[in-house]
Tab-separated table of C-alpha atoms in Angstrom:
chain	number	residue	atom	x	y	z
A	675	MET	CA	-41.934	39.005	-0.868
A	676	THR	CA	-38.756	38.000	-2.718
A	677	GLN	CA	-37.250	34.675	-1.657
A	678	LYS	CA	-33.494	34.483	-1.411
A	679	THR	CA	-32.015	31.738	-3.591
A	680	ILE	CA	-29.178	29.777	-2.030
A	681	GLU	CA	-26.888	27.942	-4.411
A	682	ARG	CA	-26.177	24.369	-3.398
A	683	ARG	CA	-22.547	23.469	-4.009
A	684	SER	CA	-19.695	21.455	-2.578
A	685	TRP	CA	-18.284	22.667	0.718
A	686	LEU	CA	-14.922	21.107	-0.080
A	687	PRO	CA	-11.974	22.890	-1.712
A	688	GLU	CA	-11.212	22.169	-5.361
A	689	GLY	CA	-9.596	18.774	-5.583
A	690	LYS	CA	-7.792	16.887	-8.300
A	691	GLN	CA	-9.310	13.785	-9.884
A	692	ASN	CA	-8.471	10.497	-8.175
A	693	LEU	CA	-5.409	9.051	-9.905
A	694	PHE	CA	-6.782	5.546	-10.286
A	695	GLN	CA	-10.168	6.758	-11.544
A	696	ALA	CA	-8.405	8.882	-14.166
A	697	VAL	CA	-6.507	5.820	-15.409
A	698	LYS	CA	-9.704	3.742	-15.515
A	699	ALA	CA	-11.468	6.446	-17.520
A	700	LYS	CA	-8.655	6.618	-20.087
A	701	ARG	CA	-8.605	2.824	-20.328
A	702	ALA	CA	-12.381	2.767	-20.917
A	703	GLU	CA	-11.994	5.334	-23.720
A	704	ALA	CA	-9.405	3.147	-25.416
A	705	GLU	CA	-11.598	0.045	-25.126
A	706	ALA	CA	-14.547	1.958	-26.614
A	707	ARG	CA	-12.342	2.758	-29.623
A	708	GLY	CA	-11.607	-0.946	-30.102
A	709	ILE	CA	-8.081	-0.923	-28.663
A	710	LYS	CA	-6.988	-4.165	-26.969
A	711	VAL	CA	-6.152	-3.083	-23.430
A	712	LEU	CA	-3.168	-4.694	-21.698
A	713	ASN	CA	-4.017	-3.883	-18.116
A	714	LEU	CA	-0.865	-3.531	-16.031
A	715	ALA	CA	-2.613	-1.041	-13.764
A	716	ILE	CA	-4.485	-3.605	-11.641
A	717	GLY	CA	-3.428	-2.982	-8.035
A	718	GLN	CA	-5.093	-5.939	-6.367
A	719	PRO	CA	-4.917	-9.732	-6.647
A	720	THR	CA	-7.305	-11.251	-9.172
A	721	GLY	CA	-9.846	-13.970	-8.475
A	722	PRO	CA	-11.297	-14.909	-5.059
A	723	ALA	CA	-9.741	-15.408	-1.641
A	724	PHE	CA	-8.216	-18.817	-0.894
A	725	LEU	CA	-10.733	-21.672	-0.652
A	726	VAL	CA	-9.993	-22.379	3.011
A	727	ALA	CA	-10.675	-18.729	3.853
A	728	ARG	CA	-14.037	-18.834	2.088
A	729	MET	CA	-15.017	-22.155	3.660
A	730	VAL	CA	-14.210	-21.083	7.220
A	731	ALA	CA	-15.872	-17.693	6.721
A	732	ALA	CA	-19.000	-19.429	5.378
A	733	GLN	CA	-19.137	-21.724	8.392
A	734	ALA	CA	-18.692	-18.735	10.705
A	735	VAL	CA	-21.532	-16.860	8.993
A	736	MET	CA	-23.806	-19.822	9.731
A	737	SER	CA	-22.756	-19.962	13.397
A	738	LYS	CA	-25.454	-19.307	15.978
A	739	GLU	CA	-22.916	-17.860	18.402
A	740	GLU	CA	-23.849	-14.242	19.100
A	741	SER	CA	-20.188	-13.281	19.391
A	742	MET	CA	-19.718	-14.026	15.699
A	743	HIS	CA	-22.422	-11.533	14.683
A	744	GLU	CA	-22.119	-8.671	17.171
A	745	TYR	CA	-20.023	-5.518	17.186
A	746	GLN	CA	-16.370	-6.465	17.585
A	747	ASP	CA	-15.311	-2.887	18.487
A	748	ASN	CA	-11.658	-2.823	19.621
A	749	GLY	CA	-11.681	-6.541	20.392
A	750	SER	CA	-12.584	-9.722	18.560
A	751	PRO	CA	-15.049	-11.754	20.673
A	752	GLY	CA	-15.967	-13.816	17.615
A	753	VAL	CA	-12.318	-14.735	16.937
A	754	PRO	CA	-10.525	-14.663	20.318
A	755	ASP	CA	-6.956	-13.308	20.313
A	756	PHE	CA	-7.184	-12.607	16.586
A	757	ALA	CA	-4.839	-9.601	16.437
A	758	ARG	CA	-1.889	-11.251	18.182
A	759	LYS	CA	-2.223	-14.460	16.135
A	760	PHE	CA	-2.630	-12.587	12.867
A	761	VAL	CA	0.367	-10.321	13.436
A	762	GLN	CA	2.584	-13.185	14.563
A	763	LEU	CA	1.945	-14.988	11.268
A	764	HIS	CA	3.544	-11.995	9.497
A	765	VAL	CA	6.476	-11.478	11.870
A	766	LYS	CA	9.519	-13.746	12.258
A	767	ARG	CA	10.273	-12.558	15.786
A	768	ASP	CA	8.277	-14.043	18.671
A	769	LEU	CA	6.424	-11.065	20.145
A	770	GLY	CA	4.956	-13.053	23.035
A	771	GLY	CA	7.385	-11.819	25.682
A	772	GLU	CA	7.782	-8.299	24.313
A	773	ASP	CA	6.209	-5.026	25.465
A	774	VAL	CA	3.841	-5.036	22.486
A	775	THR	CA	0.094	-4.357	22.297
A	776	PHE	CA	-2.239	-5.630	19.559
A	777	LEU	CA	-5.389	-4.175	18.018
A	778	PRO	CA	-7.745	-5.751	15.441
A	779	ILE	CA	-8.740	-3.399	12.615
A	780	PRO	CA	-11.114	-3.395	9.600
A	781	GLY	CA	-8.251	-3.210	7.098
A	782	ILE	CA	-5.474	-0.618	6.989
A	783	LYS	CA	-6.985	2.053	4.733
A	784	PRO	CA	-9.744	3.111	7.211
A	785	MET	CA	-7.067	3.493	9.897
A	786	LEU	CA	-4.809	5.883	7.998
A	787	GLY	CA	-6.841	8.953	8.929
A	788	LEU	CA	-6.861	7.876	12.581
A	789	ILE	CA	-3.073	7.794	12.886
A	790	PRO	CA	-2.528	11.598	12.831
A	791	LEU	CA	-5.579	11.994	15.097
A	792	ALA	CA	-4.047	9.506	17.523
A	793	CYS	CA	-1.049	11.829	17.645
A	794	GLY	CA	-3.188	14.829	18.585
A	795	ALA	CA	-3.414	16.334	15.098
A	796	ALA	CA	-6.842	17.834	15.839
A	797	GLY	CA	-5.521	19.909	18.717
A	798	ARG	CA	-1.834	20.469	18.137
A	799	ASP	CA	0.409	21.536	15.282
A	800	ILE	CA	2.319	18.498	14.029
A	801	ASN	CA	4.168	17.626	10.846
A	802	VAL	CA	3.741	14.203	9.234
A	803	GLY	CA	6.379	12.603	7.055
A	804	THR	CA	4.839	10.508	4.260
A	805	MET	CA	6.126	8.192	1.542
A	806	THR	CA	3.802	9.584	-1.089
A	807	ARG	CA	6.167	10.996	-3.731
A	808	PRO	CA	5.987	8.565	-5.366
A	809	GLY	CA	3.617	6.529	-3.275
A	810	TYR	CA	0.180	5.493	-2.170
A	811	PRO	CA	-1.535	8.879	-1.754
A	812	THR	CA	-4.006	8.172	1.078
A	813	PRO	CA	-1.811	9.247	4.046
A	814	ALA	CA	-1.115	12.638	2.449
A	815	ASP	CA	-4.752	12.959	1.382
A	816	TRP	CA	-5.932	12.354	4.947
A	817	CYS	CA	-3.499	14.922	6.290
A	818	SER	CA	-4.771	17.425	3.728
A	819	TYR	CA	-8.374	16.860	4.822
A	820	LEU	CA	-7.336	17.229	8.471
A	821	GLY	CA	-5.336	20.403	7.799
A	822	VAL	CA	-2.114	18.709	8.885
A	823	GLU	CA	1.212	19.738	7.376
A	824	THR	CA	3.117	16.993	5.558
A	825	THR	CA	6.714	16.508	4.476
A	826	GLN	CA	7.463	14.187	1.569
A	827	LEU	CA	10.260	11.853	2.623
A	828	LEU	CA	13.048	11.649	0.045
A	829	LEU	CA	12.558	8.569	-2.155
A	830	THR	CA	14.748	8.310	-5.256
A	831	PRO	CA	16.537	5.691	-7.346
A	832	GLU	CA	19.772	7.047	-5.868
A	833	ASN	CA	18.769	6.129	-2.282
A	834	GLU	CA	16.916	3.026	-3.544
A	835	PHE	CA	13.648	4.404	-2.155
A	836	ARG	CA	14.865	4.209	1.438
A	837	PHE	CA	15.180	7.665	2.996
A	838	ALA	CA	17.983	8.401	5.472
A	839	SER	CA	17.515	9.169	9.169
A	840	GLU	CA	19.018	12.633	8.657
A	841	ASP	CA	16.194	13.399	6.207
A	842	ILE	CA	13.578	13.175	8.968
A	843	THR	CA	12.088	16.509	10.060
A	844	ALA	CA	8.563	15.370	11.006
A	845	GLU	CA	7.138	14.366	14.390
A	846	LEU	CA	5.172	11.451	12.961
A	847	LEU	CA	6.290	9.131	10.180
A	848	MET	CA	3.613	7.361	8.144
A	849	LEU	CA	5.655	4.773	6.293
A	850	ASN	CA	4.843	2.048	3.773
A	851	TYR	CA	7.312	-0.828	3.591
A	852	PRO	CA	7.149	-2.912	1.480
A	853	HIS	CA	6.561	0.176	-0.632
A	854	ASN	CA	3.800	0.801	-3.144
A	855	PRO	CA	4.632	1.541	-5.986
A	856	SER	CA	8.327	0.601	-6.018
A	857	GLY	CA	8.166	-2.788	-4.284
A	858	GLN	CA	11.174	-1.772	-2.168
A	859	VAL	CA	11.536	-3.455	1.224
A	860	ALA	CA	13.032	-2.273	4.500
A	861	THR	CA	16.021	-4.207	5.835
A	862	ARG	CA	16.855	-4.918	9.462
A	863	GLU	CA	19.831	-2.558	9.334
A	864	TRP	CA	17.741	0.239	7.850
A	865	TRP	CA	15.027	-0.157	10.499
A	866	GLN	CA	17.700	-0.056	13.210
A	867	GLU	CA	18.981	3.269	11.909
A	868	ILE	CA	15.469	4.761	11.714
A	869	CYS	CA	14.319	3.385	15.088
A	870	ALA	CA	17.422	4.673	16.872
A	871	SER	CA	16.972	8.155	15.407
A	872	CYS	CA	13.237	8.283	16.158
A	873	GLN	CA	13.710	7.058	19.725
A	874	LYS	CA	16.376	9.699	20.319
A	875	ASN	CA	14.204	12.497	18.926
A	876	GLY	CA	10.781	11.449	20.249
A	877	ILE	CA	9.348	10.743	16.779
A	878	ARG	CA	6.492	8.303	16.341
A	879	ILE	CA	6.645	5.666	13.574
A	880	PHE	CA	3.658	4.075	11.873
A	881	ASN	CA	4.251	1.525	9.114
A	882	ASP	CA	1.688	0.198	6.640
A	883	ALA	CA	2.928	-3.362	6.031
A	884	ALA	CA	0.118	-4.490	3.733
A	885	TYR	CA	2.570	-6.283	1.426
A	886	ALA	CA	4.718	-7.921	4.125
A	887	MET	CA	3.406	-11.413	3.354
A	888	LEU	CA	4.414	-10.979	-0.300
A	889	ALA	CA	8.099	-10.223	0.247
A	890	HIS	CA	10.170	-12.382	-2.091
A	891	THR	CA	13.608	-11.388	-0.831
A	892	LYS	CA	15.192	-12.657	2.380
A	893	GLU	CA	16.443	-9.188	3.346
A	894	ALA	CA	12.863	-7.932	3.887
A	895	CYS	CA	12.148	-7.076	7.520
A	896	THR	CA	9.105	-5.714	9.334
A	897	LEU	CA	9.197	-2.880	11.851
A	898	SER	CA	7.789	-5.273	14.461
A	899	GLU	CA	10.931	-7.395	14.234
A	900	VAL	CA	13.174	-4.476	15.253
A	901	ALA	CA	11.164	-1.885	17.202
A	902	PRO	CA	10.884	-3.899	20.472
A	903	ASP	CA	14.664	-3.495	20.853
A	904	TYR	CA	14.073	0.252	21.389
A	905	PRO	CA	12.133	0.464	24.674
A	906	ASP	CA	11.473	4.212	24.489
A	907	LEU	CA	10.336	4.181	20.867
A	908	SER	CA	6.672	4.956	20.137
A	909	TRP	CA	5.701	2.799	17.169
A	910	ALA	CA	2.890	0.908	15.432
A	911	GLU	CA	2.696	-1.377	12.423
A	912	ALA	CA	-0.426	-2.462	10.535
A	913	PHE	CA	-0.965	-5.748	8.701
A	914	SER	CA	-3.787	-6.655	6.323
A	915	ALA	CA	-5.467	-9.754	4.901
A	916	SER	CA	-6.145	-7.919	1.629
A	917	LYS	CA	-3.207	-9.319	-0.335
A	918	ALA	CA	-2.168	-12.177	1.952
A	919	ILE	CA	-5.123	-14.556	1.378
A	920	GLY	CA	-5.333	-14.323	-2.402
A	921	ASN	CA	-7.828	-11.562	-3.131
A	922	GLY	CA	-8.989	-10.443	0.309
A	923	THR	CA	-9.245	-6.769	-0.610
A	924	GLY	CA	-12.967	-6.670	0.135
A	925	TRP	CA	-12.742	-8.619	3.385
A	926	ARG	CA	-11.514	-5.586	5.417
A	927	VAL	CA	-9.562	-7.508	8.048
A	928	GLY	CA	-6.244	-6.676	9.688
A	929	ALA	CA	-4.378	-5.965	12.891
A	930	ILE	CA	-1.946	-3.492	14.442
A	931	ALA	CA	1.020	-4.242	16.683
A	932	GLY	CA	2.983	-1.593	18.530
A	933	SER	CA	4.167	0.068	21.690
A	934	PRO	CA	1.409	0.282	24.345
A	935	ASP	CA	1.275	4.108	24.306
A	936	PHE	CA	0.757	4.461	20.554
A	937	VAL	CA	-1.653	1.537	20.179
A	938	LYS	CA	-3.693	2.819	23.129
A	939	ASP	CA	-3.996	6.226	21.442
A	940	ILE	CA	-5.065	4.598	18.153
A	941	ALA	CA	-7.559	2.426	20.040
A	942	THR	CA	-9.020	5.505	21.736
A	943	ILE	CA	-9.777	7.202	18.412
A	944	LYS	CA	-10.893	3.950	16.801
A	945	GLY	CA	-13.140	3.022	19.729
A	946	ASN	CA	-15.009	6.310	19.406
A	947	THR	CA	-15.410	6.159	15.617
A	948	ASP	CA	-15.490	2.508	14.548
A	949	SER	CA	-17.381	-0.694	15.430
A	950	GLY	CA	-14.733	-3.210	14.367
A	951	PHE	CA	-14.339	-5.754	11.593
A	952	VAL	CA	-16.693	-8.511	10.388
A	953	ALA	CA	-15.884	-11.498	12.582
A	954	PRO	CA	-16.652	-14.293	10.059
A	955	MET	CA	-14.249	-12.759	7.547
A	956	ALA	CA	-11.595	-12.498	10.260
A	957	ALA	CA	-12.100	-16.179	11.084
A	958	GLY	CA	-11.615	-17.090	7.424
A	959	ALA	CA	-8.556	-14.878	6.997
A	960	LEU	CA	-6.856	-16.293	10.088
A	961	ALA	CA	-7.557	-19.876	9.049
A	962	ALA	CA	-6.163	-19.218	5.573
A	963	LEU	CA	-2.821	-18.122	7.010
A	964	GLN	CA	-2.683	-20.770	9.732
A	965	ASP	CA	-3.505	-23.680	7.426
A	966	GLY	CA	-2.841	-22.413	3.924
A	967	MET	CA	0.677	-20.958	3.953
A	968	ALA	CA	1.555	-23.118	0.960
A	969	SER	CA	-0.985	-21.098	-1.049
A	970	VAL	CA	0.639	-17.848	0.111
A	971	VAL	CA	4.037	-19.124	-1.022
A	972	SER	CA	2.609	-20.169	-4.392
A	973	VAL	CA	1.059	-16.743	-5.007
A	974	ARG	CA	4.246	-14.988	-3.905
A	975	GLU	CA	6.327	-17.097	-6.287
A	976	THR	CA	3.892	-16.373	-9.129
A	977	TYR	CA	4.286	-12.621	-8.626
A	978	ALA	CA	8.077	-12.939	-8.408
A	979	ARG	CA	8.175	-14.925	-11.664
A	980	ARG	CA	5.927	-12.436	-13.470
A	981	ILE	CA	7.991	-9.506	-12.193
A	982	SER	CA	11.156	-11.126	-13.542
A	983	LEU	CA	9.558	-11.709	-16.956
A	984	LEU	CA	8.193	-8.171	-17.214
A	985	ILE	CA	11.445	-6.539	-16.133
A	986	SER	CA	13.466	-8.544	-18.660
A	987	ALA	CA	11.029	-7.706	-21.456
A	988	LEU	CA	10.795	-3.976	-20.749
A	989	LYS	CA	14.527	-3.562	-20.212
A	990	ALA	CA	15.080	-5.186	-23.609
A	991	GLN	CA	12.873	-2.443	-25.093
A	992	GLY	CA	14.931	0.320	-23.489
A	993	MET	CA	12.898	1.016	-20.338
A	994	GLU	CA	14.826	1.883	-17.162
A	995	LEU	CA	13.766	0.348	-13.839
A	996	ALA	CA	13.629	2.786	-10.908
A	997	VAL	CA	14.557	0.132	-8.324
A	998	GLN	CA	14.579	-3.664	-8.132
A	999	PRO	CA	11.346	-4.667	-6.343
A	1000	GLY	CA	11.652	-7.002	-3.355
A	1001	ALA	CA	7.983	-7.559	-2.557
A	1002	GLY	CA	4.459	-7.370	-3.862
A	1003	PHE	CA	3.326	-7.246	-7.465
A	1004	PHE	CA	4.561	-3.841	-8.656
A	1005	THR	CA	7.422	-2.634	-10.836
A	1006	LEU	CA	8.332	1.070	-10.971
A	1007	TRP	CA	9.958	2.615	-14.046
A	1008	LYS	CA	11.575	5.920	-14.891
A	1009	VAL	CA	9.583	7.817	-17.492
A	1010	PRO	CA	11.475	8.064	-20.794
A	1011	LYS	CA	12.274	11.375	-22.446
A	1012	ILE	CA	11.191	10.279	-25.929
A	1013	ALA	CA	8.303	8.019	-27.004
A	1014	PHE	CA	6.598	7.620	-30.384
A	1015	GLY	CA	9.198	9.998	-31.775
A	1016	GLU	CA	8.035	12.882	-29.560
A	1017	PRO	CA	9.269	14.478	-26.315
A	1018	VAL	CA	7.587	13.152	-23.160
A	1019	LEU	CA	6.296	15.904	-20.866
A	1020	ASP	CA	5.615	13.809	-17.761
A	1021	ALA	CA	4.433	10.426	-16.509
A	1022	GLU	CA	0.750	11.117	-17.143
A	1023	GLN	CA	1.296	12.069	-20.759
A	1024	PHE	CA	3.436	8.985	-21.342
A	1025	ASN	CA	0.899	6.658	-19.693
A	1026	PHE	CA	-2.069	8.080	-21.595
A	1027	HIS	CA	-0.142	8.046	-24.882
A	1028	MET	CA	0.764	4.383	-24.312
A	1029	ILE	CA	-2.876	3.536	-23.603
A	1030	GLU	CA	-4.112	5.364	-26.696
A	1031	GLU	CA	-1.493	3.941	-29.056
A	1032	THR	CA	-0.749	0.452	-27.678
A	1033	GLY	CA	-3.290	-0.405	-24.971
A	1034	VAL	CA	-0.496	-0.864	-22.403
A	1035	THR	CA	-1.975	0.613	-19.209
A	1036	GLY	CA	0.003	1.554	-16.120
A	1037	VAL	CA	-0.398	3.979	-13.229
A	1038	HIS	CA	1.548	7.224	-13.510
A	1039	PHE	CA	3.157	8.972	-10.569
A	1040	ASN	CA	3.899	12.460	-11.820
A	1041	PRO	CA	6.225	13.658	-13.026
A	1042	ASP	CA	8.895	10.971	-13.119
A	1043	TYR	CA	7.558	7.428	-12.687
A	1044	ILE	CA	5.136	4.865	-14.048
A	1045	ARG	CA	4.035	1.679	-12.288
A	1046	TYR	CA	3.314	-1.585	-14.065
A	1047	ALA	CA	1.716	-4.354	-11.984
A	1048	VAL	CA	1.756	-8.112	-12.551
A	1049	CYS	CA	-1.606	-9.086	-11.038
A	1050	GLY	CA	-2.902	-10.045	-14.468
A	1051	ASP	CA	-1.609	-12.871	-16.657
A	1052	VAL	CA	1.624	-11.229	-17.754
A	1053	GLU	CA	2.839	-14.384	-19.481
A	1054	ALA	CA	-0.151	-14.319	-21.837
A	1055	MET	CA	0.082	-10.563	-22.448
A	1056	LEU	CA	3.850	-10.416	-22.885
A	1057	PRO	CA	4.038	-10.622	-26.735
A	1058	ASP	CA	1.519	-7.763	-27.052
A	1059	ILE	CA	3.299	-5.758	-24.346
A	1060	VAL	CA	6.593	-6.117	-26.196
A	1061	ARG	CA	4.975	-5.032	-29.465
A	1062	GLY	CA	3.534	-2.007	-27.700
A	1063	PHE	CA	6.927	-0.878	-26.447
A	1064	GLN	CA	8.514	-1.590	-29.824
A	1065	LYS	CA	5.970	0.814	-31.308
A	1066	ALA	CA	6.705	3.406	-28.602
A	1067	ALA	CA	10.485	3.187	-29.268
A	1068	VAL	CA	11.345	4.806	-25.938
A	1069	SER	CA	14.567	6.673	-25.293
A	1070	TYR	CA	16.171	8.387	-22.297
A	1071	GLU	CA	18.573	10.437	-24.400
């Protein structure tokens, strides 16, 4: 009897390599060849979380209270009222008397796939507007996995990476202000325009505000500061401890604020698929922001100073900034047309050529942009960075 042989293979469609893994691989190749890597691709704070966060989290881990060690689900029995307190530390407006609901979450990234599902994506045909060209790819990736149609919102140097209300054609907006990779912030006036349009047209707004605590311009405004003025608007905004408490990227702690209808829908999906965050880490994160705001200010000022130094240095070497960043630790640049005496095909080619020839490592957003971050010690690297760009001799002509 002949046995049938079944080939084991992936059940997923062909996918492209993860952008950040591709950059890491190219960087590793350069290091193996003895090239001194100048890593401007790091997209997270370096070092540990703030000391107060670690101390409080350690004490919470040692607690004998069952509530600190059990499932937190859609609540936070180990850290009562965590979500409201955490959000309020990010938002200038007092949300206490507003029609706003709060939800604790295990970081923002795990929630991004739940947002379309909370809008009925599994059972109805919706279109999602994303800020992913250029931008953090996860919202568009999730929509692709879910079979949900996406529209790339128009983000260009000409509109300063703030799309206009008339550009909106989707039923759900998955936004990211402050924006990765440009560092652009949303202003109060801009939010008012978008909120008014979305309320009028029944469009839901979700904003990933992971970098809100790192805004270093006074014009920066969160959605939560404006949306309550639009009583018929369906909205939600997510905040994270990842960048706010030093390096809290592995702590997986955050919270959502929003209109009761939207947050309830998110909570329904989350409650059926997730068991909540780790309470001791939430206790540490909250304490760090309640008692250690001076540390937040210090980190924010460090990033702002490094950004200023890097922009001045790269502009002096002929690089063109895509937009002046107002938050976070990123700078976004237009890809030159000529480098190393040769035509530049796209952002990936330019980035990989820079790594191979100079060690300067960024993150490319094809075809037009490259991101350089300032999480590392830019001051120490600056002379080598300048020499790298002198060697590249970039031109936009």
